[in-house]
């Protein structure tokens, strides 16, 4: 699984001009599921996301988690995070999970996060969405459940 995490002052997502999720201070998280992902990947990233200390403490240091500041989470499914642009002009999506597999793991992941007690909002899986945000910092991070192995050119 791959997450793009943005610390935000506020964020919202709309489908067909109608809001489907919105948060005040917290994290906007773009989520992609790979073909090889399992519930263990979702468990790992749920724990990582909830414990990331990326909010400022009283001394201005990144030392607090989203739960510690009373923040919320807004999730947007985004298979394009697995787009491979290394060949040609059109990205390839061979690493991305097919929709049925991705939806199941995405819902499992959301369930783990909702169980934490941190408020969770979402977009609509597989919909075309408009995402609005006020980035805070900006702080934008990439988290993955697996490290991709470097490609070798046969040498």
PDB file of C-alpha atoms in Angstrom:
ATOM      1  CA  UNK A   1       0.000   0.000   0.000  1.00  0.00           C
ATOM      2  CA  UNK A   2       1.106   3.514  -0.672  1.00  0.00           C
ATOM      3  CA  UNK A   3      -0.027   6.656   1.170  1.00  0.00           C
ATOM      4  CA  UNK A   4       0.547  10.321   0.396  1.00  0.00           C
ATOM      5  CA  UNK A   5      -0.043  12.113   3.684  1.00  0.00           C
ATOM      6  CA  UNK A   6      -0.646  15.854   3.816  1.00  0.00           C
ATOM      7  CA  UNK A   7      -0.918  17.774   7.061  1.00  0.00           C
ATOM      8  CA  UNK A   8      -3.835  20.156   6.581  1.00  0.00           C
ATOM      9  CA  UNK A   9      -5.585  22.987   8.323  1.00  0.00           C
ATOM     10  CA  UNK A  10      -8.755  21.860   6.538  1.00  0.00           C
ATOM     11  CA  UNK A  11      -9.740  19.649   3.630  1.00  0.00           C
ATOM     12  CA  UNK A  12     -12.810  18.402   1.823  1.00  0.00           C
ATOM     13  CA  UNK A  13     -13.666  16.131  -1.061  1.00  0.00           C
ATOM     14  CA  UNK A  14     -16.592  16.477  -3.467  1.00  0.00           C
ATOM     15  CA  UNK A  15     -18.220  14.138  -5.963  1.00  0.00           C
ATOM     16  CA  UNK A  16     -20.419  15.759  -8.622  1.00  0.00           C
ATOM     17  CA  UNK A  17     -20.228  19.043  -6.703  1.00  0.00           C
ATOM     18  CA  UNK A  18     -21.536  17.493  -3.458  1.00  0.00           C
ATOM     19  CA  UNK A  19     -19.308  17.155  -0.377  1.00  0.00           C
ATOM     20  CA  UNK A  20     -18.670  13.565   0.713  1.00  0.00           C
ATOM     21  CA  UNK A  21     -16.161  14.254   3.470  1.00  0.00           C
ATOM     22  CA  UNK A  22     -14.554  17.209   5.189  1.00  0.00           C
ATOM     23  CA  UNK A  23     -12.237  17.809   8.112  1.00  0.00           C
ATOM     24  CA  UNK A  24     -10.711  20.699  10.006  1.00  0.00           C
ATOM     25  CA  UNK A  25      -7.136  20.183  11.255  1.00  0.00           C
ATOM     26  CA  UNK A  26      -5.725  16.756  10.526  1.00  0.00           C
ATOM     27  CA  UNK A  27      -4.411  14.615   7.690  1.00  0.00           C
ATOM     28  CA  UNK A  28      -5.551  14.286   4.102  1.00  0.00           C
ATOM     29  CA  UNK A  29      -4.417  10.847   2.943  1.00  0.00           C
ATOM     30  CA  UNK A  30      -4.348   9.595  -0.637  1.00  0.00           C
ATOM     31  CA  UNK A  31      -4.421   5.775  -0.616  1.00  0.00           C
ATOM     32  CA  UNK A  32      -3.420   3.211  -3.247  1.00  0.00           C
ATOM     33  CA  UNK A  33      -3.474  -0.571  -2.993  1.00  0.00           C
ATOM     34  CA  UNK A  34      -0.990  -2.783  -4.848  1.00  0.00           C
ATOM     35  CA  UNK A  35      -1.757  -6.240  -6.269  1.00  0.00           C
ATOM     36  CA  UNK A  36       0.528  -7.843  -3.680  1.00  0.00           C
ATOM     37  CA  UNK A  37      -0.930  -6.097  -0.614  1.00  0.00           C
ATOM     38  CA  UNK A  38      -2.510  -8.003   2.272  1.00  0.00           C
ATOM     39  CA  UNK A  39      -4.268  -7.050   5.518  1.00  0.00           C
ATOM     40  CA  UNK A  40      -0.818  -7.039   7.165  1.00  0.00           C
ATOM     41  CA  UNK A  41       0.132  -4.099   4.922  1.00  0.00           C
ATOM     42  CA  UNK A  42      -2.995  -2.216   6.004  1.00  0.00           C
ATOM     43  CA  UNK A  43      -2.327  -3.017   9.682  1.00  0.00           C
ATOM     44  CA  UNK A  44       1.224  -1.701   9.393  1.00  0.00           C
ATOM     45  CA  UNK A  45       0.176   1.552   7.710  1.00  0.00           C
ATOM     46  CA  UNK A  46      -2.759   2.145  10.073  1.00  0.00           C
ATOM     47  CA  UNK A  47      -0.397   1.928  13.051  1.00  0.00           C
ATOM     48  CA  UNK A  48       2.214   4.080  11.292  1.00  0.00           C
ATOM     49  CA  UNK A  49      -0.307   6.749  10.313  1.00  0.00           C
ATOM     50  CA  UNK A  50      -1.841   7.015  13.771  1.00  0.00           C
ATOM     51  CA  UNK A  51       1.546   7.270  15.471  1.00  0.00           C
ATOM     52  CA  UNK A  52       3.312   9.685  13.087  1.00  0.00           C
ATOM     53  CA  UNK A  53       4.466  12.670  15.108  1.00  0.00           C
ATOM     54  CA  UNK A  54       4.062  15.401  12.500  1.00  0.00           C
ATOM     55  CA  UNK A  55       2.119  18.062  14.393  1.00  0.00           C
ATOM     56  CA  UNK A  56       3.842  20.765  16.401  1.00  0.00           C
ATOM     57  CA  UNK A  57       4.104  20.680  20.168  1.00  0.00           C
ATOM     58  CA  UNK A  58       4.211  23.802  22.361  1.00  0.00           C
ATOM     59  CA  UNK A  59       7.846  24.372  21.370  1.00  0.00           C
ATOM     60  CA  UNK A  60       7.109  24.193  17.629  1.00  0.00           C
ATOM     61  CA  UNK A  61       8.712  20.763  17.131  1.00  0.00           C
ATOM     62  CA  UNK A  62       6.989  17.979  15.204  1.00  0.00           C
ATOM     63  CA  UNK A  63       6.209  15.881  18.237  1.00  0.00           C
ATOM     64  CA  UNK A  64       2.451  15.142  18.260  1.00  0.00           C
ATOM     65  CA  UNK A  65       0.261  12.664  16.411  1.00  0.00           C
ATOM     66  CA  UNK A  66      -3.112  13.357  14.818  1.00  0.00           C
ATOM     67  CA  UNK A  67      -4.844  11.799  17.843  1.00  0.00           C
ATOM     68  CA  UNK A  68      -2.847  13.920  20.294  1.00  0.00           C
ATOM     69  CA  UNK A  69      -3.977  17.161  18.643  1.00  0.00           C
ATOM     70  CA  UNK A  70      -7.614  16.040  18.356  1.00  0.00           C
ATOM     71  CA  UNK A  71      -7.377  16.010  14.569  1.00  0.00           C
ATOM     72  CA  UNK A  72      -9.251  14.063  11.919  1.00  0.00           C
ATOM     73  CA  UNK A  73      -8.433  11.936   8.875  1.00  0.00           C
ATOM     74  CA  UNK A  74      -9.764  12.367   5.332  1.00  0.00           C
ATOM     75  CA  UNK A  75      -9.093   9.468   2.943  1.00  0.00           C
ATOM     76  CA  UNK A  76      -9.197   9.585  -0.841  1.00  0.00           C
ATOM     77  CA  UNK A  77      -8.668   6.383  -2.844  1.00  0.00           C
ATOM     78  CA  UNK A  78      -6.167   7.031  -5.633  1.00  0.00           C
ATOM     79  CA  UNK A  79      -4.937   4.049  -7.670  1.00  0.00           C
ATOM     80  CA  UNK A  80      -2.839   6.455  -9.770  1.00  0.00           C
ATOM     81  CA  UNK A  81      -0.244   6.495  -6.968  1.00  0.00           C
ATOM     82  CA  UNK A  82       0.930   3.230  -8.520  1.00  0.00           C
ATOM     83  CA  UNK A  83       1.295   4.809 -11.953  1.00  0.00           C
ATOM     84  CA  UNK A  84       4.616   3.916 -13.559  1.00  0.00           C
ATOM     85  CA  UNK A  85       5.880   6.721 -15.789  1.00  0.00           C
ATOM     86  CA  UNK A  86       9.250   5.141 -16.605  1.00  0.00           C
ATOM     87  CA  UNK A  87       8.303   4.065 -20.138  1.00  0.00           C
ATOM     88  CA  UNK A  88       6.582   5.999 -22.873  1.00  0.00           C
ATOM     89  CA  UNK A  89       4.214   8.889 -22.300  1.00  0.00           C
ATOM     90  CA  UNK A  90       1.285   7.113 -20.715  1.00  0.00           C
ATOM     91  CA  UNK A  91       1.586   5.757 -17.178  1.00  0.00           C
ATOM     92  CA  UNK A  92       1.188   2.030 -16.640  1.00  0.00           C
ATOM     93  CA  UNK A  93      -0.849   0.729 -13.727  1.00  0.00           C
ATOM     94  CA  UNK A  94       0.220  -2.926 -13.610  1.00  0.00           C
ATOM     95  CA  UNK A  95       1.220  -2.674  -9.930  1.00  0.00           C
ATOM     96  CA  UNK A  96      -2.195  -1.343  -8.824  1.00  0.00           C
ATOM     97  CA  UNK A  97      -4.695  -3.847  -7.445  1.00  0.00           C
ATOM     98  CA  UNK A  98      -7.862  -4.482  -9.466  1.00  0.00           C
ATOM     99  CA  UNK A  99     -10.874  -2.549  -8.131  1.00  0.00           C
ATOM    100  CA  UNK A 100     -12.510  -5.414  -6.196  1.00  0.00           C
ATOM    101  CA  UNK A 101      -9.294  -6.317  -4.369  1.00  0.00           C
ATOM    102  CA  UNK A 102      -8.420  -2.663  -3.761  1.00  0.00           C
ATOM    103  CA  UNK A 103     -11.881  -1.841  -2.388  1.00  0.00           C
ATOM    104  CA  UNK A 104     -11.791  -4.744   0.077  1.00  0.00           C
ATOM    105  CA  UNK A 105      -8.383  -3.777   1.472  1.00  0.00           C
ATOM    106  CA  UNK A 106      -9.249  -0.057   1.462  1.00  0.00           C
ATOM    107  CA  UNK A 107     -12.406  -0.780   3.524  1.00  0.00           C
ATOM    108  CA  UNK A 108     -10.411  -3.011   5.879  1.00  0.00           C
ATOM    109  CA  UNK A 109      -7.851  -0.199   6.323  1.00  0.00           C
ATOM    110  CA  UNK A 110     -10.602   2.344   7.076  1.00  0.00           C
ATOM    111  CA  UNK A 111     -12.131  -0.034   9.615  1.00  0.00           C
ATOM    112  CA  UNK A 112      -8.821  -0.306  11.469  1.00  0.00           C
ATOM    113  CA  UNK A 113      -8.527   3.490  11.593  1.00  0.00           C
ATOM    114  CA  UNK A 114     -12.134   4.047  12.664  1.00  0.00           C
ATOM    115  CA  UNK A 115     -11.575   1.617  15.546  1.00  0.00           C
ATOM    116  CA  UNK A 116      -8.861   3.970  16.853  1.00  0.00           C
ATOM    117  CA  UNK A 117     -11.400   6.644  17.736  1.00  0.00           C
ATOM    118  CA  UNK A 118      -9.844   9.291  15.463  1.00  0.00           C
ATOM    119  CA  UNK A 119     -12.625  10.784  13.278  1.00  0.00           C
ATOM    120  CA  UNK A 120     -12.461   9.409   9.720  1.00  0.00           C
ATOM    121  CA  UNK A 121     -14.029  10.941   6.607  1.00  0.00           C
ATOM    122  CA  UNK A 122     -13.725   9.691   3.024  1.00  0.00           C
ATOM    123  CA  UNK A 123     -14.266  10.385  -0.607  1.00  0.00           C
ATOM    124  CA  UNK A 124     -16.062   7.811  -2.777  1.00  0.00           C
ATOM    125  CA  UNK A 125     -14.106   4.782  -3.940  1.00  0.00           C
ATOM    126  CA  UNK A 126     -13.514   4.815  -7.736  1.00  0.00           C
ATOM    127  CA  UNK A 127     -15.312   8.151  -8.202  1.00  0.00           C
ATOM    128  CA  UNK A 128     -13.942  11.212  -9.921  1.00  0.00           C
ATOM    129  CA  UNK A 129     -13.389  13.599  -7.026  1.00  0.00           C
ATOM    130  CA  UNK A 130     -12.484  17.223  -6.448  1.00  0.00           C
ATOM    131  CA  UNK A 131     -10.151  17.535  -3.458  1.00  0.00           C
ATOM    132  CA  UNK A 132      -9.790  20.899  -1.718  1.00  0.00           C
ATOM    133  CA  UNK A 133      -7.220  21.500   0.979  1.00  0.00           C
ATOM    134  CA  UNK A 134      -5.276  24.078   2.899  1.00  0.00           C
ATOM    135  CA  UNK A 135      -1.894  22.462   3.391  1.00  0.00           C
ATOM    136  CA  UNK A 136      -0.245  23.131   6.746  1.00  0.00           C
ATOM    137  CA  UNK A 137       3.497  23.659   6.525  1.00  0.00           C
ATOM    138  CA  UNK A 138       3.437  22.303   3.904  1.00  0.00           C
ATOM    139  CA  UNK A 139       4.115  18.851   5.298  1.00  0.00           C
ATOM    140  CA  UNK A 140       3.671  16.073   2.744  1.00  0.00           C
ATOM    141  CA  UNK A 141       4.975  12.540   3.297  1.00  0.00           C
ATOM    142  CA  UNK A 142       5.038   9.288   1.372  1.00  0.00           C
ATOM    143  CA  UNK A 143       4.558   6.065   3.348  1.00  0.00           C
ATOM    144  CA  UNK A 144       4.642   2.572   1.912  1.00  0.00           C
ATOM    145  CA  UNK A 145       3.988  -0.808   3.437  1.00  0.00           C
ATOM    146  CA  UNK A 146       6.729  -2.391   1.326  1.00  0.00           C
ATOM    147  CA  UNK A 147       9.927  -1.023  -0.057  1.00  0.00           C
ATOM    148  CA  UNK A 148      10.119  -1.542  -3.802  1.00  0.00           C
ATOM    149  CA  UNK A 149      13.257  -3.348  -4.910  1.00  0.00           C
ATOM    150  CA  UNK A 150      15.473  -1.358  -7.251  1.00  0.00           C
ATOM    151  CA  UNK A 151      15.288  -2.414 -10.880  1.00  0.00           C
ATOM    152  CA  UNK A 152      18.458  -3.812 -12.394  1.00  0.00           C
ATOM    153  CA  UNK A 153      19.458  -3.509 -16.016  1.00  0.00           C
ATOM    154  CA  UNK A 154      21.000  -6.950 -16.160  1.00  0.00           C
ATOM    155  CA  UNK A 155      24.436  -5.693 -15.160  1.00  0.00           C
TER     156      UNK A 155
END
